[in-house]
PDB file of C-alpha atoms and ligand atoms in Angstrom:
ATOM      1  CA  MET A   1       0.000   0.000   0.000  1.00  0.00           C
ATOM      2  CA  ASN A   2       1.370   3.442  -0.884  1.00  0.00           C
ATOM      3  CA  ASP A   3       0.367   6.760   0.664  1.00  0.00           C
ATOM      4  CA  ASN A   4      -2.412   7.463  -1.855  1.00  0.00           C
ATOM      5  CA  ILE A   5      -5.156   6.804   0.680  1.00  0.00           C
ATOM      6  CA  PRO A   6      -8.712   7.514  -0.543  1.00  0.00           C
ATOM      7  CA  GLN A   7      -9.965  10.550   1.377  1.00  0.00           C
ATOM      8  CA  THR A   8     -13.625   9.552   1.274  1.00  0.00           C
ATOM      9  CA  ILE A   9     -14.722   5.928   1.500  1.00  0.00           C
ATOM     10  CA  ALA A  10     -18.352   4.805   1.407  1.00  0.00           C
ATOM     11  CA  ILE A  11     -19.396   1.259   2.279  1.00  0.00           C
ATOM     12  CA  ILE A  12     -22.652  -0.590   1.658  1.00  0.00           C
ATOM     13  CA  MET A  13     -22.488  -2.918   4.646  1.00  0.00           C
ATOM     14  CA  ASP A  14     -24.340  -5.872   3.168  1.00  0.00           C
ATOM     15  CA  GLY A  15     -24.671  -9.565   4.021  1.00  0.00           C
ATOM     16  CA  ASN A  16     -25.454  -9.577   7.745  1.00  0.00           C
ATOM     17  CA  GLY A  17     -28.563 -11.711   7.258  1.00  0.00           C
ATOM     18  CA  ARG A  18     -26.886 -14.321   5.049  1.00  0.00           C
ATOM     19  CA  TRP A  19     -23.888 -14.460   7.430  1.00  0.00           C
ATOM     20  CA  ALA A  20     -26.259 -15.305  10.286  1.00  0.00           C
ATOM     21  CA  LYS A  21     -28.307 -17.786   8.258  1.00  0.00           C
ATOM     22  CA  GLN A  22     -25.180 -19.742   7.307  1.00  0.00           C
ATOM     23  CA  ARG A  23     -24.507 -20.169  11.012  1.00  0.00           C
ATOM     24  CA  GLY A  24     -28.069 -21.146  11.874  1.00  0.00           C
ATOM     25  CA  LEU A  25     -28.550 -17.868  13.770  1.00  0.00           C
ATOM     26  CA  PRO A  26     -31.351 -15.289  13.580  1.00  0.00           C
ATOM     27  CA  ARG A  27     -30.717 -12.384  11.182  1.00  0.00           C
ATOM     28  CA  THR A  28     -30.396 -10.009  14.145  1.00  0.00           C
ATOM     29  CA  ALA A  29     -27.254 -11.906  15.242  1.00  0.00           C
ATOM     30  CA  GLY A  30     -25.714 -10.882  11.924  1.00  0.00           C
ATOM     31  CA  HIS A  31     -26.605  -7.244  12.544  1.00  0.00           C
ATOM     32  CA  LYS A  32     -25.098  -7.438  16.046  1.00  0.00           C
ATOM     33  CA  GLN A  33     -21.837  -8.835  14.669  1.00  0.00           C
ATOM     34  CA  GLY A  34     -21.972  -6.233  11.894  1.00  0.00           C
ATOM     35  CA  ALA A  35     -22.057  -3.437  14.473  1.00  0.00           C
ATOM     36  CA  ASP A  36     -18.766  -4.707  15.896  1.00  0.00           C
ATOM     37  CA  THR A  37     -17.324  -4.629  12.366  1.00  0.00           C
ATOM     38  CA  ILE A  38     -18.236  -0.923  12.230  1.00  0.00           C
ATOM     39  CA  ARG A  39     -15.961  -0.334  15.204  1.00  0.00           C
ATOM     40  CA  THR A  40     -13.101  -2.368  13.677  1.00  0.00           C
ATOM     41  CA  VAL A  41     -13.326  -0.674  10.289  1.00  0.00           C
ATOM     42  CA  ALA A  42     -13.715   2.845  11.723  1.00  0.00           C
ATOM     43  CA  LEU A  43     -10.610   2.423  13.903  1.00  0.00           C
ATOM     44  CA  ALA A  44      -8.682   1.051  10.903  1.00  0.00           C
ATOM     45  CA  ALA A  45      -9.782   3.882   8.592  1.00  0.00           C
ATOM     46  CA  ASN A  46      -8.802   6.402  11.269  1.00  0.00           C
ATOM     47  CA  GLU A  47      -5.322   4.844  11.613  1.00  0.00           C
ATOM     48  CA  LEU A  48      -4.858   4.816   7.837  1.00  0.00           C
ATOM     49  CA  GLY A  49      -5.645   8.537   7.590  1.00  0.00           C
ATOM     50  CA  VAL A  50      -8.982   8.339   5.754  1.00  0.00           C
ATOM     51  CA  LYS A  51     -10.832  11.641   6.118  1.00  0.00           C
ATOM     52  CA  LYS A  52     -14.446  10.490   5.926  1.00  0.00           C
ATOM     53  CA  LEU A  53     -16.011   7.034   6.133  1.00  0.00           C
ATOM     54  CA  ILE A  54     -19.704   6.806   5.230  1.00  0.00           C
ATOM     55  CA  LEU A  55     -21.450   3.614   6.244  1.00  0.00           C
ATOM     56  CA  TYR A  56     -24.875   2.663   4.891  1.00  0.00           C
ATOM     57  CA  ALA A  57     -26.649   1.344   7.986  1.00  0.00           C
ATOM     58  CA  PHE A  58     -30.352   1.657   7.127  1.00  0.00           C
ATOM     59  CA  SER A  59     -31.980   2.610   3.832  1.00  0.00           C
ATOM     60  CA  THR A  60     -35.308   4.312   3.216  1.00  0.00           C
ATOM     61  CA  GLU A  61     -36.334   0.969   1.645  1.00  0.00           C
ATOM     62  CA  ASN A  62     -35.380  -1.129   4.701  1.00  0.00           C
ATOM     63  CA  TRP A  63     -38.721  -0.194   6.365  1.00  0.00           C
ATOM     64  CA  LYS A  64     -40.177  -2.953   4.161  1.00  0.00           C
ATOM     65  CA  ARG A  65     -38.556  -5.636   6.335  1.00  0.00           C
ATOM     66  CA  PRO A  66     -40.439  -7.547   9.050  1.00  0.00           C
ATOM     67  CA  GLU A  67     -41.313  -5.479  12.116  1.00  0.00           C
ATOM     68  CA  GLY A  68     -38.990  -7.380  14.455  1.00  0.00           C
ATOM     69  CA  GLU A  69     -35.949  -6.860  12.266  1.00  0.00           C
ATOM     70  CA  VAL A  70     -36.768  -3.174  11.673  1.00  0.00           C
ATOM     71  CA  GLY A  71     -37.190  -2.717  15.438  1.00  0.00           C
ATOM     72  CA  TYR A  72     -33.778  -4.240  16.081  1.00  0.00           C
ATOM     73  CA  LEU A  73     -32.096  -2.154  13.359  1.00  0.00           C
ATOM     74  CA  CYS A  74     -33.663   1.016  14.809  1.00  0.00           C
ATOM     75  CA  LYS A  75     -32.191   0.227  18.225  1.00  0.00           C
ATOM     76  CA  LEU A  76     -28.763  -0.752  16.924  1.00  0.00           C
ATOM     77  CA  PRO A  77     -27.181   2.727  16.561  1.00  0.00           C
ATOM     78  CA  GLY A  78     -28.090   3.385  20.217  1.00  0.00           C
ATOM     79  CA  LEU A  79     -26.552   0.094  21.340  1.00  0.00           C
ATOM     80  CA  PHE A  80     -23.462   0.788  19.211  1.00  0.00           C
ATOM     81  CA  PHE A  81     -22.782   4.249  20.603  1.00  0.00           C
ATOM     82  CA  ASN A  82     -23.493   3.234  24.202  1.00  0.00           C
ATOM     83  CA  LYS A  83     -20.846   0.548  23.801  1.00  0.00           C
ATOM     84  CA  TYR A  84     -18.199   2.363  21.744  1.00  0.00           C
ATOM     85  CA  ILE A  85     -18.587   6.137  22.083  1.00  0.00           C
ATOM     86  CA  ARG A  86     -15.859   6.372  24.726  1.00  0.00           C
ATOM     87  CA  GLU A  87     -13.373   4.585  22.482  1.00  0.00           C
ATOM     88  CA  LEU A  88     -14.308   6.666  19.424  1.00  0.00           C
ATOM     89  CA  MET A  89     -13.783   9.780  21.544  1.00  0.00           C
ATOM     90  CA  GLU A  90     -10.353   8.570  22.720  1.00  0.00           C
ATOM     91  CA  LYS A  91      -9.347   7.942  19.115  1.00  0.00           C
ATOM     92  CA  ASN A  92     -10.343  11.492  18.115  1.00  0.00           C
ATOM     93  CA  ILE A  93     -13.093  10.233  15.751  1.00  0.00           C
ATOM     94  CA  ARG A  94     -15.923  12.631  14.861  1.00  0.00           C
ATOM     95  CA  VAL A  95     -19.388  11.124  14.477  1.00  0.00           C
ATOM     96  CA  THR A  96     -21.947  12.492  12.010  1.00  0.00           C
ATOM     97  CA  PHE A  97     -25.000  11.057  10.291  1.00  0.00           C
ATOM     98  CA  ALA A  98     -26.778  11.343   6.954  1.00  0.00           C
ATOM     99  CA  GLY A  99     -30.507  10.772   6.600  1.00  0.00           C
ATOM    100  CA  GLU A 100     -33.750  11.575   8.355  1.00  0.00           C
ATOM    101  CA  LEU A 101     -33.500  10.555  11.982  1.00  0.00           C
ATOM    102  CA  GLU A 102     -37.089  11.564  12.835  1.00  0.00           C
ATOM    103  CA  ARG A 103     -38.585   8.133  12.156  1.00  0.00           C
ATOM    104  CA  PHE A 104     -36.264   6.452  14.648  1.00  0.00           C
ATOM    105  CA  PRO A 105     -37.229   5.855  18.305  1.00  0.00           C
ATOM    106  CA  SER A 106     -36.558   8.969  20.391  1.00  0.00           C
ATOM    107  CA  ASP A 107     -34.000   7.287  22.673  1.00  0.00           C
ATOM    108  CA  THR A 108     -31.993   6.179  19.607  1.00  0.00           C
ATOM    109  CA  GLN A 109     -32.169   9.742  18.274  1.00  0.00           C
ATOM    110  CA  LYS A 110     -30.911  11.032  21.612  1.00  0.00           C
ATOM    111  CA  VAL A 111     -27.918   8.694  21.718  1.00  0.00           C
ATOM    112  CA  ILE A 112     -26.980   9.570  18.130  1.00  0.00           C
ATOM    113  CA  ASN A 113     -27.308  13.318  18.710  1.00  0.00           C
ATOM    114  CA  ARG A 114     -25.245  13.013  21.867  1.00  0.00           C
ATOM    115  CA  ALA A 115     -22.511  11.127  19.977  1.00  0.00           C
ATOM    116  CA  VAL A 116     -22.507  13.838  17.294  1.00  0.00           C
ATOM    117  CA  ASN A 117     -22.317  16.653  19.871  1.00  0.00           C
ATOM    118  CA  ASP A 118     -19.744  15.004  22.139  1.00  0.00           C
ATOM    119  CA  THR A 119     -17.344  14.326  19.251  1.00  0.00           C
ATOM    120  CA  SER A 120     -17.931  17.516  17.276  1.00  0.00           C
ATOM    121  CA  HIS A 121     -14.491  18.963  18.075  1.00  0.00           C
ATOM    122  CA  ASN A 122     -12.542  15.817  17.201  1.00  0.00           C
ATOM    123  CA  THR A 123     -10.140  16.159  14.291  1.00  0.00           C
ATOM    124  CA  GLY A 124      -9.538  12.543  13.203  1.00  0.00           C
ATOM    125  CA  LEU A 125     -11.753  10.421  10.948  1.00  0.00           C
ATOM    126  CA  GLU A 126     -15.316  11.606  10.305  1.00  0.00           C
ATOM    127  CA  LEU A 127     -17.479   8.526  10.810  1.00  0.00           C
ATOM    128  CA  CYS A 128     -20.775   9.226   9.051  1.00  0.00           C
ATOM    129  CA  LEU A 129     -23.641   6.778   9.531  1.00  0.00           C
ATOM    130  CA  ALA A 130     -26.246   6.790   6.772  1.00  0.00           C
ATOM    131  CA  ILE A 131     -29.475   5.975   8.598  1.00  0.00           C
ATOM    132  CA  ASN A 132     -32.933   6.183   7.129  1.00  0.00           C
ATOM    133  CA  TYR A 133     -30.961   7.354   4.125  1.00  0.00           C
ATOM    134  CA  GLY A 134     -32.042   7.170   0.496  1.00  0.00           C
ATOM    135  CA  SER A 135     -30.233   9.072  -2.205  1.00  0.00           C
ATOM    136  CA  ARG A 136     -33.329   9.910  -4.265  1.00  0.00           C
ATOM    137  CA  ARG A 137     -34.929  11.370  -1.151  1.00  0.00           C
ATOM    138  CA  GLU A 138     -31.690  13.263  -0.423  1.00  0.00           C
ATOM    139  CA  ILE A 139     -31.680  14.791  -3.916  1.00  0.00           C
ATOM    140  CA  LEU A 140     -35.382  15.653  -3.703  1.00  0.00           C
ATOM    141  CA  LEU A 141     -34.944  17.418  -0.349  1.00  0.00           C
ATOM    142  CA  GLY A 142     -31.971  19.332  -1.792  1.00  0.00           C
ATOM    143  CA  ILE A 143     -34.033  20.482  -4.772  1.00  0.00           C
ATOM    144  CA  GLN A 144     -36.894  21.580  -2.498  1.00  0.00           C
ATOM    145  CA  LYS A 145     -34.515  23.564  -0.287  1.00  0.00           C
ATOM    146  CA  TYR A 146     -32.938  25.258  -3.288  1.00  0.00           C
ATOM    147  CA  ALA A 147     -36.342  26.039  -4.825  1.00  0.00           C
ATOM    148  CA  ASP A 148     -37.441  27.651  -1.540  1.00  0.00           C
ATOM    149  CA  GLU A 149     -34.333  29.833  -1.510  1.00  0.00           C
ATOM    150  CA  VAL A 150     -34.944  30.937  -5.088  1.00  0.00           C
ATOM    151  CA  LYS A 151     -38.559  31.740  -4.187  1.00  0.00           C
ATOM    152  CA  ASN A 152     -37.188  33.899  -1.370  1.00  0.00           C
ATOM    153  CA  GLY A 153     -34.931  35.866  -3.694  1.00  0.00           C
ATOM    154  CA  ARG A 154     -31.771  33.744  -4.177  1.00  0.00           C
ATOM    155  CA  LYS A 155     -30.278  34.160  -7.632  1.00  0.00           C
ATOM    156  CA  ASN A 156     -30.978  31.107  -9.802  1.00  0.00           C
ATOM    157  CA  ASP A 157     -27.349  30.344 -10.610  1.00  0.00           C
ATOM    158  CA  LEU A 158     -26.792  26.835  -9.250  1.00  0.00           C
ATOM    159  CA  THR A 159     -23.490  25.082 -10.059  1.00  0.00           C
ATOM    160  CA  GLU A 160     -22.632  21.408  -9.485  1.00  0.00           C
ATOM    161  CA  GLU A 161     -20.452  22.395  -6.523  1.00  0.00           C
ATOM    162  CA  ASP A 162     -23.265  24.485  -5.024  1.00  0.00           C
ATOM    163  CA  PHE A 163     -25.766  21.662  -5.390  1.00  0.00           C
ATOM    164  CA  SER A 164     -23.533  19.256  -3.435  1.00  0.00           C
ATOM    165  CA  GLN A 165     -23.998  21.564  -0.452  1.00  0.00           C
ATOM    166  CA  TYR A 166     -27.740  20.859  -0.476  1.00  0.00           C
ATOM    167  CA  LEU A 167     -27.171  17.144   0.087  1.00  0.00           C
ATOM    168  CA  PHE A 168     -26.673  15.184   3.321  1.00  0.00           C
ATOM    169  CA  VAL A 169     -23.232  14.180   2.008  1.00  0.00           C
ATOM    170  CA  PRO A 170     -21.556  17.064   0.155  1.00  0.00           C
ATOM    171  CA  GLU A 171     -18.299  15.259  -0.695  1.00  0.00           C
ATOM    172  CA  ASP A 172     -17.462  13.251  -3.805  1.00  0.00           C
ATOM    173  CA  ILE A 173     -16.595   9.664  -2.936  1.00  0.00           C
ATOM    174  CA  ASP A 174     -13.161   8.296  -3.877  1.00  0.00           C
ATOM    175  CA  LEU A 175     -13.842   4.639  -3.107  1.00  0.00           C
ATOM    176  CA  MET A 176     -17.162   2.793  -2.736  1.00  0.00           C
ATOM    177  CA  ILE A 177     -17.132  -0.750  -1.389  1.00  0.00           C
ATOM    178  CA  ARG A 178     -20.110  -3.123  -1.247  1.00  0.00           C
ATOM    179  CA  THR A 179     -19.706  -6.322   0.719  1.00  0.00           C
ATOM    180  CA  SER A 180     -21.398  -9.682   0.252  1.00  0.00           C
ATOM    181  CA  GLY A 181     -21.393 -10.042  -3.499  1.00  0.00           C
ATOM    182  CA  GLU A 182     -24.381  -7.967  -4.647  1.00  0.00           C
ATOM    183  CA  VAL A 183     -23.453  -5.718  -7.549  1.00  0.00           C
ATOM    184  CA  ARG A 184     -25.808  -2.746  -7.220  1.00  0.00           C
ATOM    185  CA  ILE A 185     -25.990   0.662  -5.584  1.00  0.00           C
ATOM    186  CA  SER A 186     -29.363   0.290  -3.775  1.00  0.00           C
ATOM    187  CA  ASN A 187     -30.145   4.028  -3.656  1.00  0.00           C
ATOM    188  CA  PHE A 188     -26.815   5.026  -2.048  1.00  0.00           C
ATOM    189  CA  LEU A 189     -25.042   8.318  -2.890  1.00  0.00           C
ATOM    190  CA  LEU A 190     -26.249   8.531  -6.496  1.00  0.00           C
ATOM    191  CA  TRP A 191     -24.837  12.039  -7.011  1.00  0.00           C
ATOM    192  CA  GLN A 192     -21.635  11.550  -5.022  1.00  0.00           C
ATOM    193  CA  LEU A 193     -20.602   8.296  -6.748  1.00  0.00           C
ATOM    194  CA  ALA A 194     -20.334   9.931 -10.199  1.00  0.00           C
ATOM    195  CA  TYR A 195     -16.564   9.249 -10.448  1.00  0.00           C
ATOM    196  CA  SER A 196     -15.920   6.866  -7.557  1.00  0.00           C
ATOM    197  CA  GLU A 197     -13.929   3.693  -7.894  1.00  0.00           C
ATOM    198  CA  LEU A 198     -16.293   0.803  -7.125  1.00  0.00           C
ATOM    199  CA  ILE A 199     -15.293  -2.442  -5.435  1.00  0.00           C
ATOM    200  CA  PHE A 200     -17.679  -5.340  -4.897  1.00  0.00           C
ATOM    201  CA  THR A 201     -16.253  -7.956  -2.549  1.00  0.00           C
ATOM    202  CA  PRO A 202     -17.815 -11.361  -1.762  1.00  0.00           C
ATOM    203  CA  VAL A 203     -16.866 -11.023   1.924  1.00  0.00           C
ATOM    204  CA  ALA A 204     -19.939 -10.633   4.182  1.00  0.00           C
ATOM    205  CA  TRP A 205     -19.935  -7.467   6.303  1.00  0.00           C
ATOM    206  CA  PRO A 206     -19.565  -9.297   9.658  1.00  0.00           C
ATOM    207  CA  ASP A 207     -16.349 -10.892   8.286  1.00  0.00           C
ATOM    208  CA  PHE A 208     -14.941  -7.643   6.866  1.00  0.00           C
ATOM    209  CA  ASN A 209     -11.934  -6.254   8.769  1.00  0.00           C
ATOM    210  CA  LYS A 210      -8.785  -4.132   8.566  1.00  0.00           C
ATOM    211  CA  GLU A 211      -7.015  -6.562   6.203  1.00  0.00           C
ATOM    212  CA  GLU A 212      -9.994  -6.537   3.826  1.00  0.00           C
ATOM    213  CA  LEU A 213     -10.083  -2.729   3.939  1.00  0.00           C
ATOM    214  CA  ILE A 214      -6.378  -2.574   3.107  1.00  0.00           C
ATOM    215  CA  LYS A 215      -6.934  -4.990   0.173  1.00  0.00           C
ATOM    216  CA  CYS A 216      -9.630  -2.656  -1.170  1.00  0.00           C
ATOM    217  CA  ILE A 217      -7.368   0.378  -0.785  1.00  0.00           C
ATOM    218  CA  GLU A 218      -4.581  -1.460  -2.613  1.00  0.00           C
ATOM    219  CA  GLU A 219      -6.945  -2.232  -5.456  1.00  0.00           C
ATOM    220  CA  PHE A 220      -8.023   1.438  -5.493  1.00  0.00           C
ATOM    221  CA  GLN A 221      -4.352   2.422  -5.802  1.00  0.00           C
ATOM    222  CA  HIS A 222      -4.014   0.288  -8.942  1.00  0.00           C
ATOM    223  CA  ARG A 223      -6.962   1.968 -10.651  1.00  0.00           C
ATOM    224  CA  ASP A 224      -6.375   4.629 -13.283  1.00  0.00           C
ATOM    225  CA  ARG A 225      -8.742   7.493 -12.420  1.00  0.00           C
ATOM    226  CA  ARG A 226      -9.270   9.559 -15.536  1.00  0.00           C
ATOM    227  CA  PHE A 227     -12.350  11.656 -14.754  1.00  0.00           C
ATOM    228  CA  GLY A 228     -13.137  11.779 -18.447  1.00  0.00           C
ATOM    229  CA  GLY A 229      -9.658  12.984 -19.393  1.00  0.00           C
ATOM    230  CA  LEU A 230      -6.592  11.024 -20.427  1.00  0.00           C
ATOM    231  CA  THR A 231      -4.010   9.232 -18.280  1.00  0.00           C
ATOM    232  CA  LYS A 232      -1.195  11.548 -17.291  1.00  0.00           C
TER     233      LYS A 232
HETATM  234  C1  IPE B 301     -27.039  -5.403   5.647  1.00  0.00           C
HETATM  235  O1  IPE B 301     -27.279  -6.751   5.738  1.00  0.00           O
HETATM  236  C2  IPE B 301     -27.696  -4.626   6.762  1.00  0.00           C
HETATM  237  C3  IPE B 301     -28.856  -3.840   6.354  1.00  0.00           C
HETATM  238  C4  IPE B 301     -29.342  -3.754   5.150  1.00  0.00           C
HETATM  239  C5  IPE B 301     -29.524  -3.100   7.380  1.00  0.00           C
HETATM  240  P1  IPE B 301     -28.634  -7.414   5.210  1.00  0.00           P
HETATM  241  O2  IPE B 301     -29.593  -7.458   6.341  1.00  0.00           O
HETATM  242  O3  IPE B 301     -29.105  -6.777   3.980  1.00  0.00           O
HETATM  243  O4  IPE B 301     -28.117  -8.885   4.914  1.00  0.00           O
HETATM  244  P2  IPE B 301     -28.514  -9.799   3.689  1.00  0.00           P
HETATM  245  O5  IPE B 301     -28.245  -9.003   2.457  1.00  0.00           O
HETATM  246  O6  IPE B 301     -29.961 -10.130   3.856  1.00  0.00           O
HETATM  247  O7  IPE B 301     -27.613 -10.974   3.819  1.00  0.00           O
HETATM  248  C1  IPE B 302     -28.526  -1.846   1.174  1.00  0.00           C
HETATM  249  O1  IPE B 302     -28.637  -3.200   1.465  1.00  0.00           O
HETATM  250  C2  IPE B 302     -28.853  -1.027   2.380  1.00  0.00           C
HETATM  251  C3  IPE B 302     -27.914  -1.130   3.506  1.00  0.00           C
HETATM  252  C4  IPE B 302     -26.790  -1.786   3.535  1.00  0.00           C
HETATM  253  C5  IPE B 302     -28.275  -0.362   4.665  1.00  0.00           C
HETATM  254  P1  IPE B 302     -29.986  -4.008   1.151  1.00  0.00           P
HETATM  255  O2  IPE B 302     -29.711  -5.409   1.547  1.00  0.00           O
HETATM  256  O3  IPE B 302     -31.129  -3.340   1.781  1.00  0.00           O
HETATM  257  O4  IPE B 302     -30.095  -3.857  -0.428  1.00  0.00           O
HETATM  258  P2  IPE B 302     -30.873  -4.732  -1.518  1.00  0.00           P
HETATM  259  O5  IPE B 302     -32.296  -4.820  -1.045  1.00  0.00           O
HETATM  260  O6  IPE B 302     -30.214  -6.080  -1.551  1.00  0.00           O
HETATM  261  O7  IPE B 302     -30.686  -3.982  -2.792  1.00  0.00           O
HETATM  262 MG1   MG B 303     -28.800  -7.077   2.009  1.00  0.00          MG
END
């Protein structure tokens, strides 16, 4: 691995359910193990000098799942931060989120907001959890906000850079990883992935770790990013 570390990494953390099923466990056991992987991967990304790590934890489509599983997934961010917030703080990691928290139980919202506030001055990795996140919804909300501003007198002179600022995630993504073998985007960061390098690994999220992250970064470093131009 050289020192060309992707500044922004986004991960679709997929495969918790299949991981559990293979072991004869309930799907929630896969989500529990997956939460521990979040800790491992966040600490690794922080050590490697990644600036922002965005993890897709719950999509706007995941409400379609059975009530019991949705209930567990809604509680999981609270359980995660209660367990790991002290360690994230010690490691200088800053917590943020992307998505509409309102639909989550109020105690989960409280724990997340507390994690965001308590870590807001940290200067290491930004760990951004995408919860109740859907990229089409994100784009729609951005358009509505912009339209309101124009109605209230803002000049109608929107650039691509300006529009990014209306989204939950304003940064372009350098590297997008999806675990567990599915090769699709599932409504994640549609605008921000325009020129990302994409890696689809068969490893299930609960089995993903620092070594797997380093393998992905090494593959990223072998890619020739042209952004529509020609190789230098
Ligand atoms: C990812 O694992 C976690 C969420 C989508 C919340 P899945 O629960 O999608 O696991 P599979 O894809 O069914 O194995
Ligand atoms: C994408 O995984 C959403 C998250 C990882 C939170 P899904 O498992 O929900 O995606 P599909 O349904 O296979 O496309
Ligand atoms: Mg899945």
